[in-house]
Short mmCIF file of C-alpha atoms in Angstrom, two decimals:
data_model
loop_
_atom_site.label_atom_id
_atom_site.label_comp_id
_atom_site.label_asym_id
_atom_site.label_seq_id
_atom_site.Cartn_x
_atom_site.Cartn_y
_atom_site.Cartn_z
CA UNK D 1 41.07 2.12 -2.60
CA UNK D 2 40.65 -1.25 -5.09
CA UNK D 3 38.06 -2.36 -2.65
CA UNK D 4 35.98 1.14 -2.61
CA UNK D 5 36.14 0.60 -6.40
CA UNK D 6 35.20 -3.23 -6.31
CA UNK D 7 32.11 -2.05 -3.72
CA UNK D 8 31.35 0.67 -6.24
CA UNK D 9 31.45 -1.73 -9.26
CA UNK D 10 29.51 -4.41 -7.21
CA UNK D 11 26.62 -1.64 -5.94
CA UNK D 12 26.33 -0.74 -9.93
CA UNK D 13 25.79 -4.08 -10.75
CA UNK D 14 23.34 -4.81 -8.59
CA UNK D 15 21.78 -1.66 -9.89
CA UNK D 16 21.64 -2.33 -13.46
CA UNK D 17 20.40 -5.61 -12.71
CA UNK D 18 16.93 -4.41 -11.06
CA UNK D 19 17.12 -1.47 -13.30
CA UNK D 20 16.78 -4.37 -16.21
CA UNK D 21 14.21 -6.25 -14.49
CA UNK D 22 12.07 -3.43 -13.85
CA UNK D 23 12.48 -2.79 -17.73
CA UNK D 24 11.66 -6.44 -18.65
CA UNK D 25 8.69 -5.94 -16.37
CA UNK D 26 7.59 -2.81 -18.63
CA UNK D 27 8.00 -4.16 -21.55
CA UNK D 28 6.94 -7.98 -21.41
CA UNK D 29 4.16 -7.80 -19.12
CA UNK D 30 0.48 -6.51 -20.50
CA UNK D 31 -2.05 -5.81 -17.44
CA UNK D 32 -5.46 -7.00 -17.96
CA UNK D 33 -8.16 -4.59 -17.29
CA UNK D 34 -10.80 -6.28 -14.58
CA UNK D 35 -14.49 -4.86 -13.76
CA UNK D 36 -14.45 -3.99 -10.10
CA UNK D 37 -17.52 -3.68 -8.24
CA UNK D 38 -17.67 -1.50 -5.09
CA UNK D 39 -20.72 -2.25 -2.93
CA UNK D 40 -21.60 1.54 -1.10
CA UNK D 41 -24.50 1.79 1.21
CA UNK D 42 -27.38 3.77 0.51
CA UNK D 43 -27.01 5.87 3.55
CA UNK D 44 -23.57 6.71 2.36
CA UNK D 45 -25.11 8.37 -0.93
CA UNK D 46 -28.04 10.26 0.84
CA UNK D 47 -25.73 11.86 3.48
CA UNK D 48 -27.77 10.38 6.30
CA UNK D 49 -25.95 9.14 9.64
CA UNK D 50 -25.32 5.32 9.92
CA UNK D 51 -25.92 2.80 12.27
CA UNK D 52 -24.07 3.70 15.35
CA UNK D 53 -20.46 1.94 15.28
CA UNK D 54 -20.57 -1.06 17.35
CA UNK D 55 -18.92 -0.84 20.96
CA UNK D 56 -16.15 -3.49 21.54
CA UNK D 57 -15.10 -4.61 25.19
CA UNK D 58 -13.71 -2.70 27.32
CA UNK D 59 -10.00 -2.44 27.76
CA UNK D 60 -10.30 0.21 30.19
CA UNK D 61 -9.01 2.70 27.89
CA UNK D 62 -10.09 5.74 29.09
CA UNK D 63 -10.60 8.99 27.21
CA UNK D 64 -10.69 12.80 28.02
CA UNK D 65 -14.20 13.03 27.73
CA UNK D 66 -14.71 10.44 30.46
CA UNK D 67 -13.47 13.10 33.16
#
């Protein structure tokens, strides 16, 4: 039983530790707000169909639609 109470002991420690760091984290750390740009295609906006995806080699995957 002492060493189910020394796990126990050891688990809350380790516990309390992150739990504290995580706090720290909170509390000492300011984030800085950044501008973020997010280039989106024109076709993307209109609703109009893309260029077709580009076809890769072929790994002789085959799919049901092939049959």
């Amino acid at each position: 039983m002492p060493s189910l109470i020394r796990l126990l002991v050891a688990l809350l420690f380790l516990g309390a530790l992150v739990y504290g760091g995580m706090l720290a984290l909170v509390v000492m750390v300011e984030p800085t707000p950044d501008e973020v740009r997010v280039r989106v295609p024109t076709a993307t906006i209109l609703g109009e169909d893309a260029a077709p995806a580009r076809s890769g080699p072929d790994l002789g995957i085959r799919s049901n639609e092939d049959e």
